Short mmCIF file of C-alpha atoms in Angstrom, two decimals:
data_model
loop_
_atom_site.label_atom_id
_atom_site.label_comp_id
_atom_site.label_asym_id
_atom_site.label_seq_id
_atom_site.Cartn_x
_atom_site.Cartn_y
_atom_site.Cartn_z
CA MET U 1 7.97 36.53 -6.19
CA GLY U 2 9.45 33.45 -7.85
CA LEU U 3 8.70 29.85 -6.92
CA GLU U 4 12.17 29.57 -5.36
CA ALA U 5 11.07 31.92 -2.59
CA ILE U 6 8.29 29.64 -1.38
CA TYR U 7 9.26 26.13 -2.48
CA THR U 8 12.34 23.93 -2.38
CA GLN U 9 13.86 22.64 -5.61
CA LYS U 10 12.31 19.22 -4.97
CA GLN U 11 8.88 20.78 -4.42
CA ILE U 12 9.21 22.82 -7.61
CA LYS U 13 10.07 19.64 -9.52
CA VAL U 14 6.96 17.93 -8.13
CA LEU U 15 4.79 20.95 -8.90
CA LYS U 16 5.98 21.08 -12.51
CA GLU U 17 5.37 17.36 -12.94
CA ALA U 18 1.88 17.75 -11.52
CA VAL U 19 0.85 20.37 -14.09
CA THR U 20 2.67 19.02 -17.16
CA THR U 21 2.33 15.24 -16.87
CA ASP U 22 -0.65 12.93 -17.36
CA TRP U 23 -1.02 11.03 -14.09
CA ARG U 24 -3.63 9.14 -12.10
CA MET U 25 -1.82 8.88 -8.76
CA MET U 26 1.04 10.92 -7.31
CA ILE U 27 2.86 9.55 -4.25
CA ASN U 28 5.31 11.86 -2.50
CA HIS U 29 7.22 9.70 -0.05
CA GLY U 30 10.31 9.97 2.10
CA ALA U 31 11.90 11.45 5.19
CA LYS U 32 10.14 13.29 7.98
CA ARG U 33 10.16 17.12 7.72
CA SER U 34 11.31 16.93 4.10
CA GLY U 35 8.53 19.08 2.63
CA LYS U 36 6.15 16.40 1.32
CA THR U 37 2.99 17.56 3.04
CA VAL U 38 3.60 21.24 2.27
CA ILE U 39 3.59 20.63 -1.48
CA ASP U 40 0.75 18.11 -1.24
CA ASN U 41 -1.42 20.59 0.66
CA ASP U 42 -0.96 23.12 -2.13
CA LEU U 43 -1.56 20.46 -4.79
CA PHE U 44 -4.78 19.61 -2.94
CA LEU U 45 -6.01 23.18 -3.42
CA MET U 46 -4.99 23.13 -7.07
CA GLU U 47 -6.80 19.85 -7.57
CA LEU U 48 -10.01 21.21 -6.05
CA ARG U 49 -9.99 24.07 -8.57
CA ARG U 50 -9.33 21.62 -11.41
CA VAL U 51 -12.14 19.34 -10.19
CA ARG U 52 -14.58 22.26 -10.06
CA LYS U 53 -13.77 23.10 -13.67
CA ASN U 54 -14.07 19.49 -14.85
CA ALA U 55 -17.34 18.96 -13.01
CA THR U 56 -18.84 22.09 -14.54
CA GLU U 57 -18.01 20.79 -18.02
CA PHE U 58 -19.93 17.60 -17.21
CA GLY U 59 -22.87 19.45 -15.68
CA VAL U 60 -22.23 18.27 -12.12
CA LYS U 61 -23.37 20.82 -9.56
CA THR U 62 -21.62 19.43 -6.45
CA PRO U 63 -18.61 17.22 -7.18
CA MET U 64 -17.25 15.24 -4.24
CA TYR U 65 -13.60 14.83 -3.28
CA ILE U 66 -12.13 12.48 -0.65
CA LEU U 67 -9.77 13.77 2.03
CA GLY U 68 -8.24 10.78 3.81
CA GLY U 69 -5.99 10.59 6.84
CA TYR U 70 -5.19 8.19 9.64
CA SER U 71 -7.51 9.99 12.07
CA SER U 72 -9.53 13.15 12.51
CA LYS U 73 -6.67 14.61 14.52
CA SER U 74 -4.06 13.88 11.85
CA ILE U 75 -6.16 15.49 9.11
CA GLN U 76 -6.73 18.54 11.29
CA ASN U 77 -3.09 18.92 12.32
CA ASN U 78 -1.37 17.99 9.06
CA ILE U 79 -3.70 19.56 6.52
CA LEU U 80 -6.58 21.76 7.64
CA GLN U 81 -4.78 23.73 10.34
CA GLU U 82 -1.75 24.19 8.11
CA LEU U 83 -3.94 25.55 5.31
CA SER U 84 -5.80 27.81 7.74
CA ASN U 85 -2.54 29.20 9.06
CA LYS U 86 -1.07 29.71 5.60
CA TYR U 87 -4.07 31.01 3.66
CA GLY U 88 -6.64 32.02 6.28
CA PHE U 89 -9.28 29.43 5.41
CA ASN U 90 -12.16 29.06 7.85
CA PHE U 91 -13.53 25.59 7.21
CA LYS U 92 -17.21 25.07 8.02
CA PHE U 93 -18.16 21.46 8.62
CA ASP U 94 -21.56 19.82 8.21
CA LYS U 95 -22.88 17.13 10.56
CA HIS U 96 -20.91 14.50 8.64
CA ASN U 97 -17.63 16.43 9.03
CA SER U 98 -17.57 17.37 5.33
CA PHE U 99 -16.91 20.90 4.07
CA THR U 100 -17.11 22.77 0.78
CA LEU U 101 -14.15 24.59 -0.77
CA PHE U 102 -14.00 26.16 -4.25
CA GLY U 103 -17.42 24.65 -4.97
CA VAL U 104 -16.28 21.09 -4.25
CA LYS U 105 -17.67 19.00 -1.39
CA VAL U 106 -14.74 17.50 0.52
CA VAL U 107 -15.64 14.28 2.33
CA GLN U 108 -13.32 13.25 5.15
CA THR U 109 -12.56 9.59 5.77
CA PHE U 110 -10.29 8.12 8.41
CA THR U 111 -8.03 5.48 6.93
CA GLY U 112 -6.62 4.03 10.15
CA SER U 113 -9.28 1.32 10.38
CA ILE U 114 -11.75 -0.56 8.21
CA ALA U 115 -14.47 1.74 9.59
CA GLY U 116 -13.21 4.35 7.14
CA LEU U 117 -15.08 2.54 4.38
CA GLY U 118 -18.39 3.79 5.70
CA ALA U 119 -17.80 7.43 4.80
CA ILE U 120 -17.06 6.78 1.12
CA ARG U 121 -18.77 3.55 0.11
CA GLY U 122 -21.04 4.09 -2.89
CA MET U 123 -19.87 7.62 -3.72
CA THR U 124 -18.40 8.81 -6.99
CA ALA U 125 -15.31 10.87 -6.24
CA TRP U 126 -13.57 13.35 -8.51
CA GLY U 127 -10.28 12.87 -6.71
CA ALA U 128 -8.63 12.17 -3.37
CA TYR U 129 -5.83 13.32 -1.11
CA ILE U 130 -4.51 10.65 1.28
CA ASN U 131 -2.24 11.87 4.06
CA GLU U 132 0.09 9.37 5.80
CA ALA U 133 -0.83 6.77 3.20
CA SER U 134 1.40 3.99 4.55
CA LEU U 135 -0.68 4.02 7.75
CA ALA U 136 -3.90 3.44 5.81
CA ASN U 137 -5.84 0.22 6.10
CA LYS U 138 -5.28 -1.54 2.78
CA GLU U 139 -8.99 -2.10 2.11
CA VAL U 140 -9.76 1.55 2.75
CA PHE U 141 -6.92 2.65 0.46
CA VAL U 142 -8.15 0.39 -2.34
CA GLU U 143 -11.72 1.61 -1.84
CA ILE U 144 -10.61 5.24 -2.15
CA ASN U 145 -8.84 4.36 -5.38
CA ASP U 146 -11.97 2.60 -6.66
CA ARG U 147 -14.27 5.49 -5.67
CA CYS U 148 -12.22 7.94 -7.77
CA SER U 149 -14.08 7.08 -10.96
CA ALA U 150 -15.25 10.49 -12.20
CA PRO U 151 -13.67 11.79 -15.42
CA GLY U 152 -10.10 12.96 -14.82
CA ALA U 153 -10.05 11.87 -11.15
CA ARG U 154 -6.58 11.93 -9.58
CA ILE U 155 -5.18 10.84 -6.23
CA ILE U 156 -2.46 12.59 -4.20
CA CYS U 157 -0.64 10.68 -1.45
CA ASP U 158 2.11 11.50 0.99
CA THR U 159 3.81 9.10 3.35
CA ASN U 160 6.86 8.33 5.40
CA PRO U 161 8.61 5.08 4.45
CA ASP U 162 7.76 1.74 5.99
CA ASN U 163 8.53 -1.92 5.37
CA PRO U 164 9.72 -2.38 1.76
CA ASN U 165 7.12 -5.16 1.44
CA HIS U 166 4.32 -2.72 2.32
CA PHE U 167 1.46 -2.78 -0.20
CA LEU U 168 1.94 0.92 -0.98
CA LYS U 169 5.56 0.33 -1.98
CA LYS U 170 5.10 -2.95 -3.85
CA ASN U 171 1.80 -2.27 -5.60
CA TYR U 172 2.00 1.46 -6.27
CA ILE U 173 5.39 3.17 -5.82
CA ASP U 174 7.19 0.33 -7.61
CA ASN U 175 4.50 0.01 -10.29
CA HIS U 176 6.13 1.39 -13.44
CA ASP U 177 3.42 0.25 -15.86
CA PRO U 178 2.65 3.32 -18.02
CA GLU U 179 -1.04 2.37 -18.00
CA ALA U 180 -1.12 2.75 -14.20
CA ARG U 181 -0.01 6.40 -14.54
CA ILE U 182 1.62 6.52 -11.12
CA MET U 183 4.19 9.19 -10.31
CA ALA U 184 6.38 8.66 -7.24
CA ASN U 185 8.77 11.26 -5.80
CA HIS U 186 11.36 10.47 -3.13
CA PHE U 187 12.20 13.11 -0.48
CA ARG U 188 15.24 13.29 1.82
CA LEU U 189 15.57 15.54 4.88
CA ASP U 190 18.26 17.54 3.06
CA ASP U 191 15.72 18.38 0.34
CA ASN U 192 14.17 20.82 2.82
CA ALA U 193 17.43 22.51 3.80
CA GLN U 194 16.17 25.79 2.31
CA PHE U 195 13.49 26.14 4.99
CA LEU U 196 14.86 24.18 7.95
CA PRO U 197 17.57 25.65 10.19
CA ALA U 198 20.94 24.02 9.56
CA GLU U 199 21.30 23.30 13.26
CA TYR U 200 17.98 21.44 13.23
CA ILE U 201 19.08 19.18 10.38
CA GLN U 202 22.42 18.47 12.04
CA SER U 203 20.71 17.77 15.35
CA GLN U 204 18.27 15.35 13.71
CA LYS U 205 21.08 13.50 11.99
CA ALA U 206 23.11 13.30 15.18
CA ALA U 207 20.20 12.17 17.36
CA THR U 208 18.49 9.69 15.05
CA PRO U 209 19.49 6.11 15.88
CA SER U 210 21.77 4.28 13.48
CA GLY U 211 20.51 1.76 10.95
CA MET U 212 16.92 1.41 9.80
CA LEU U 213 15.57 4.35 11.83
CA TYR U 214 18.17 6.70 10.33
CA ASP U 215 17.62 5.43 6.80
CA ARG U 216 13.87 5.95 7.08
CA SER U 217 13.75 9.22 9.02
CA ILE U 218 16.68 11.03 7.39
CA GLU U 219 17.19 9.42 3.98
CA GLY U 220 13.54 8.52 3.39
CA LEU U 221 14.32 4.95 2.37
CA TRP U 222 11.95 1.97 2.47
CA VAL U 223 14.25 -0.40 4.33
CA ASN U 224 14.08 -3.08 6.98
CA GLY U 225 16.50 -3.36 9.84
CA GLU U 226 19.49 -5.65 10.06
CA GLY U 227 21.31 -6.81 13.17
CA VAL U 228 20.63 -5.61 16.71
CA VAL U 229 17.84 -3.10 17.31
CA TYR U 230 19.77 -0.93 19.77
CA ALA U 231 22.98 -0.66 17.78
CA ASP U 232 24.05 2.48 19.67
CA PHE U 233 24.00 0.90 23.13
CA ASP U 234 27.53 1.07 24.59
CA GLU U 235 27.97 -0.94 27.77
CA ARG U 236 31.33 0.68 28.51
CA SER U 237 29.94 4.21 28.75
CA MET U 238 26.32 3.61 29.72
CA VAL U 239 26.58 1.13 32.59
CA GLU U 240 27.72 1.95 36.12
CA ASP U 241 27.82 -0.32 39.14
CA HIS U 242 25.60 2.10 41.07
CA ILE U 243 23.96 5.40 40.18
CA ASP U 244 22.86 7.88 42.86
CA LEU U 245 19.85 9.94 41.90
CA PRO U 246 19.51 13.72 42.34
CA ALA U 247 16.56 15.10 44.29
CA ASP U 248 14.56 16.26 41.24
CA THR U 249 14.37 12.81 39.66
CA THR U 250 11.11 11.47 38.18
CA VAL U 251 10.74 7.73 38.73
CA TYR U 252 8.32 5.44 36.87
CA CYS U 253 7.88 1.78 35.90
CA GLY U 254 7.15 -0.50 32.96
CA VAL U 255 5.39 -3.84 33.40
CA ASP U 256 5.40 -6.78 30.99
CA TRP U 257 3.20 -9.66 32.11
CA GLY U 258 4.37 -13.21 31.70
CA TYR U 259 4.00 -16.79 32.79
CA GLU U 260 5.44 -19.22 30.25
CA HIS U 261 7.69 -16.40 29.15
CA LYS U 262 9.23 -14.09 31.71
CA GLY U 263 7.34 -11.34 33.50
CA THR U 264 9.16 -8.19 34.53
CA ILE U 265 8.85 -4.86 36.30
CA VAL U 266 11.46 -2.27 35.38
CA VAL U 267 12.06 0.96 37.29
CA LEU U 268 13.40 3.97 35.36
CA ALA U 269 14.24 7.54 36.26
CA ASP U 270 14.53 10.82 34.36
CA ASP U 271 17.12 12.96 36.12
CA GLY U 272 15.98 16.41 35.00
CA THR U 273 18.89 16.95 32.58
CA GLY U 274 17.59 14.74 29.79
CA ASN U 275 19.09 11.47 31.00
CA THR U 276 17.07 8.29 31.57
CA ILE U 277 18.39 5.65 33.97
CA LEU U 278 17.37 2.02 34.28
CA LEU U 279 17.39 1.67 38.07
CA GLU U 280 15.87 -1.75 38.58
CA GLU U 281 14.76 -4.85 36.75
CA ARG U 282 12.71 -7.47 38.59
CA THR U 283 12.24 -10.51 36.37
CA ALA U 284 10.81 -13.99 37.00
CA GLN U 285 9.05 -16.83 35.20
CA HIS U 286 5.97 -18.93 36.11
CA LYS U 287 4.68 -16.42 38.68
CA GLU U 288 1.03 -15.67 39.40
CA ILE U 289 -0.44 -12.17 39.77
CA ASP U 290 -0.14 -12.27 43.59
CA TYR U 291 3.62 -12.42 43.18
CA TRP U 292 3.68 -9.37 40.92
CA VAL U 293 1.42 -7.43 43.26
CA ASP U 294 3.97 -8.06 46.01
CA GLN U 295 6.83 -6.92 43.76
CA ALA U 296 4.94 -3.76 42.80
CA LYS U 297 4.27 -2.95 46.45
CA GLN U 298 7.96 -3.36 47.23
CA VAL U 299 8.67 -0.80 44.51
CA GLN U 300 6.03 1.51 46.03
CA ARG U 301 7.60 1.28 49.47
CA LYS U 302 10.97 2.18 48.02
CA TYR U 303 10.00 4.98 45.61
CA GLY U 304 6.59 6.19 46.81
CA ARG U 305 3.00 5.03 46.61
CA ARG U 306 2.16 7.19 43.57
CA ILE U 307 4.93 5.92 41.31
CA PRO U 308 3.25 5.32 37.93
CA MET U 309 3.39 1.84 36.43
CA TYR U 310 2.80 1.54 32.68
CA ALA U 311 1.54 -1.97 32.05
CA ASP U 312 1.02 -4.21 29.05
CA SER U 313 -2.66 -4.12 28.02
CA ALA U 314 -2.58 -7.80 26.99
CA ARG U 315 -3.73 -8.83 30.48
CA PRO U 316 -6.43 -6.34 31.52
CA GLU U 317 -7.39 -8.52 34.48
CA HIS U 318 -3.87 -8.08 35.88
CA VAL U 319 -4.06 -4.32 35.35
CA ALA U 320 -7.39 -4.30 37.19
CA ARG U 321 -5.87 -6.29 40.06
CA PHE U 322 -3.04 -3.77 40.40
CA ASP U 323 -5.65 -1.01 40.56
CA GLU U 324 -7.62 -2.85 43.24
CA GLU U 325 -4.42 -3.17 45.28
CA GLY U 326 -3.82 0.59 45.30
CA ILE U 327 -1.09 0.54 42.67
CA ASN U 328 -0.96 3.59 40.39
CA VAL U 329 -1.31 1.64 37.14
CA PHE U 330 -1.89 2.82 33.57
CA TYR U 331 -2.24 1.03 30.28
CA ALA U 332 1.00 1.62 28.40
CA ASP U 333 1.17 2.90 24.86
CA LYS U 334 2.67 -0.06 23.01
CA SER U 335 3.51 1.73 19.75
CA LYS U 336 6.36 -0.47 18.67
CA LEU U 337 8.55 1.45 16.23
CA SER U 338 7.84 4.83 17.81
CA GLY U 339 8.71 3.40 21.21
CA ILE U 340 11.89 1.78 19.94
CA GLU U 341 12.91 5.05 18.31
CA GLU U 342 12.36 6.91 21.60
CA VAL U 343 14.62 4.50 23.49
CA ALA U 344 17.19 4.32 20.70
CA LYS U 345 17.48 8.13 20.53
CA LEU U 346 18.44 8.20 24.19
CA MET U 347 21.18 5.70 23.47
CA LYS U 348 22.36 7.49 20.33
CA THR U 349 22.72 10.77 22.22
CA GLY U 350 24.42 9.18 25.24
CA ARG U 351 21.49 9.83 27.58
CA PHE U 352 20.59 6.27 28.57
CA PHE U 353 22.27 4.71 31.60
CA VAL U 354 22.01 1.49 33.57
CA SER U 355 22.59 0.97 37.29
CA ARG U 356 23.99 -2.56 37.32
CA ASP U 357 23.22 -3.25 40.98
CA GLY U 358 19.49 -2.86 40.35
CA LEU U 359 19.21 -5.63 37.75
CA VAL U 360 17.82 -8.70 39.49
CA ASP U 361 16.83 -12.17 38.40
CA LEU U 362 14.33 -12.85 41.17
CA GLU U 363 14.93 -16.60 40.89
CA ASN U 364 18.73 -16.43 40.81
CA ARG U 365 20.26 -13.56 42.76
CA ASP U 366 23.69 -14.35 41.35
CA HIS U 367 22.42 -13.48 37.88
CA ASN U 368 22.32 -9.76 36.99
CA GLY U 369 18.81 -9.88 35.53
CA TYR U 370 18.00 -10.24 31.85
CA PHE U 371 18.69 -6.78 30.46
CA PHE U 372 22.13 -7.70 29.15
CA ASP U 373 20.94 -11.09 27.90
CA GLU U 374 18.20 -9.44 25.87
CA ILE U 375 19.71 -6.23 24.52
CA TYR U 376 22.36 -8.06 22.52
CA GLN U 377 19.82 -10.59 21.19
CA TYR U 378 17.12 -8.03 20.39
CA ILE U 379 17.41 -8.08 16.61
CA TRP U 380 15.44 -6.95 13.58
CA ASP U 381 13.37 -9.40 11.57
CA GLU U 382 14.46 -8.59 8.03
CA LYS U 383 11.12 -9.76 6.61
CA THR U 384 8.73 -7.81 8.82
CA GLY U 385 10.79 -4.73 9.70
CA GLU U 386 10.02 -5.29 13.39
CA PRO U 387 12.06 -6.90 16.17
CA VAL U 388 12.11 -10.69 16.40
CA LYS U 389 9.49 -11.62 18.98
CA GLN U 390 11.54 -13.66 21.46
CA ASN U 391 13.61 -12.91 24.56
CA ASP U 392 12.18 -9.40 24.61
CA ASP U 393 10.33 -9.10 27.92
CA VAL U 394 12.65 -6.55 29.55
CA MET U 395 13.02 -4.69 26.24
CA ASP U 396 9.23 -4.40 25.98
CA ALA U 397 8.83 -3.16 29.56
CA ILE U 398 11.52 -0.50 29.05
CA ARG U 399 9.85 0.64 25.84
CA TYR U 400 6.40 0.81 27.46
CA ALA U 401 7.73 2.91 30.32
CA ILE U 402 9.90 5.38 28.42
CA TYR U 403 7.54 6.00 25.52
CA THR U 404 4.44 6.42 27.66
CA GLN U 405 6.20 8.61 30.25
CA HIS U 406 7.71 10.84 27.57
CA HIS U 407 4.44 11.06 25.59
CA PRO U 408 1.75 11.51 28.25
CA SER U 409 -1.00 12.03 25.68
CA ALA U 410 -0.33 8.48 24.53
CA VAL U 411 -1.72 6.89 27.72
CA VAL U 412 -4.66 4.79 26.56
CA GLU U 413 -6.51 4.52 29.86
CA THR U 414 -5.86 5.42 33.45
CA PHE U 415 -7.06 3.90 36.68
CA LYS U 416 -7.99 6.32 39.44
CA ILE U 417 -7.41 5.30 43.03
CA ASP U 418 -9.62 6.65 45.80
#
């Protein structure tokens, strides 16, 4: 069986570079589902065998190797389970979550927070594999690099793109100093066309929102956004004066607290056919928590006492008050770019709608709320790669609600009502 039967052309190129070139760090970066982690997982196994051989030459009985990932779950899902499925490995972990493979002790460290330093500080590593490297805490990433000081130590990284000013891009991928010995390989979704169904690739291209999200997810580019965030929102086709809901509709809310800036409760519905509808927006400024409790109870009376409300965690005392008042409140998952992508995909695929008669400025009933004011002013900050943080209260509440409802495992904490 030739390499072409098990690897894409891009993966074969990377594999050949790995075995014929002198390198210290290899960073495979680019689009989602483009084949980066598949080749890196196999390179990881190859590196462990190489490390075992090197360590034997230096008389080291138990060489140590760092396996880094954002969290325990991400390492398990992206690396260990994939290797178990593919090759039948049965990893046996010690009390520190380390395991031995090919005579090399593999030490896991979680790069998502500074706490990851604890697992590796002081050790001499013979190499490292860092999954989802752009999500790594910078200090942890640098420490992993520093720990890899044994003879011939090498570091493998894979990552999706991020802000072009990200330390991984500026300090490593764009570092062309021959002394640094860094190899960087860029992957596009189309690079994996050999192993992905054509209809999947076309669907991903059609459903991924225009602009930055498309360039990152499909083309694998390190870019920031320009212009409006929700470039695919079309008022002509997505807004109706009134929308009647079918019987099997799921209704839920997003809550963004405010005082000096606006507070808002938005009511959304999933209609059972993949559409999401913005039913109501209740927005006001300079209102105390008693006011918002009253608004939430009005929503309960209209849609049912158990309607879930996904609230901003910035004001835990307000969330607790909702709970005390018998409101079915949850902390929302506030993942910014993932949440924006979830909302933007609905718009890109024509599955987001707005019922105009439900948009209310609670202080001026002649004003159709703030949704339309905000969506056309909700723009990317070209320096940070995130939306400009102003006039975004309704946008935030919509994001909290849709992302948390559509990703139930993302709920940070729930409040149970007796």
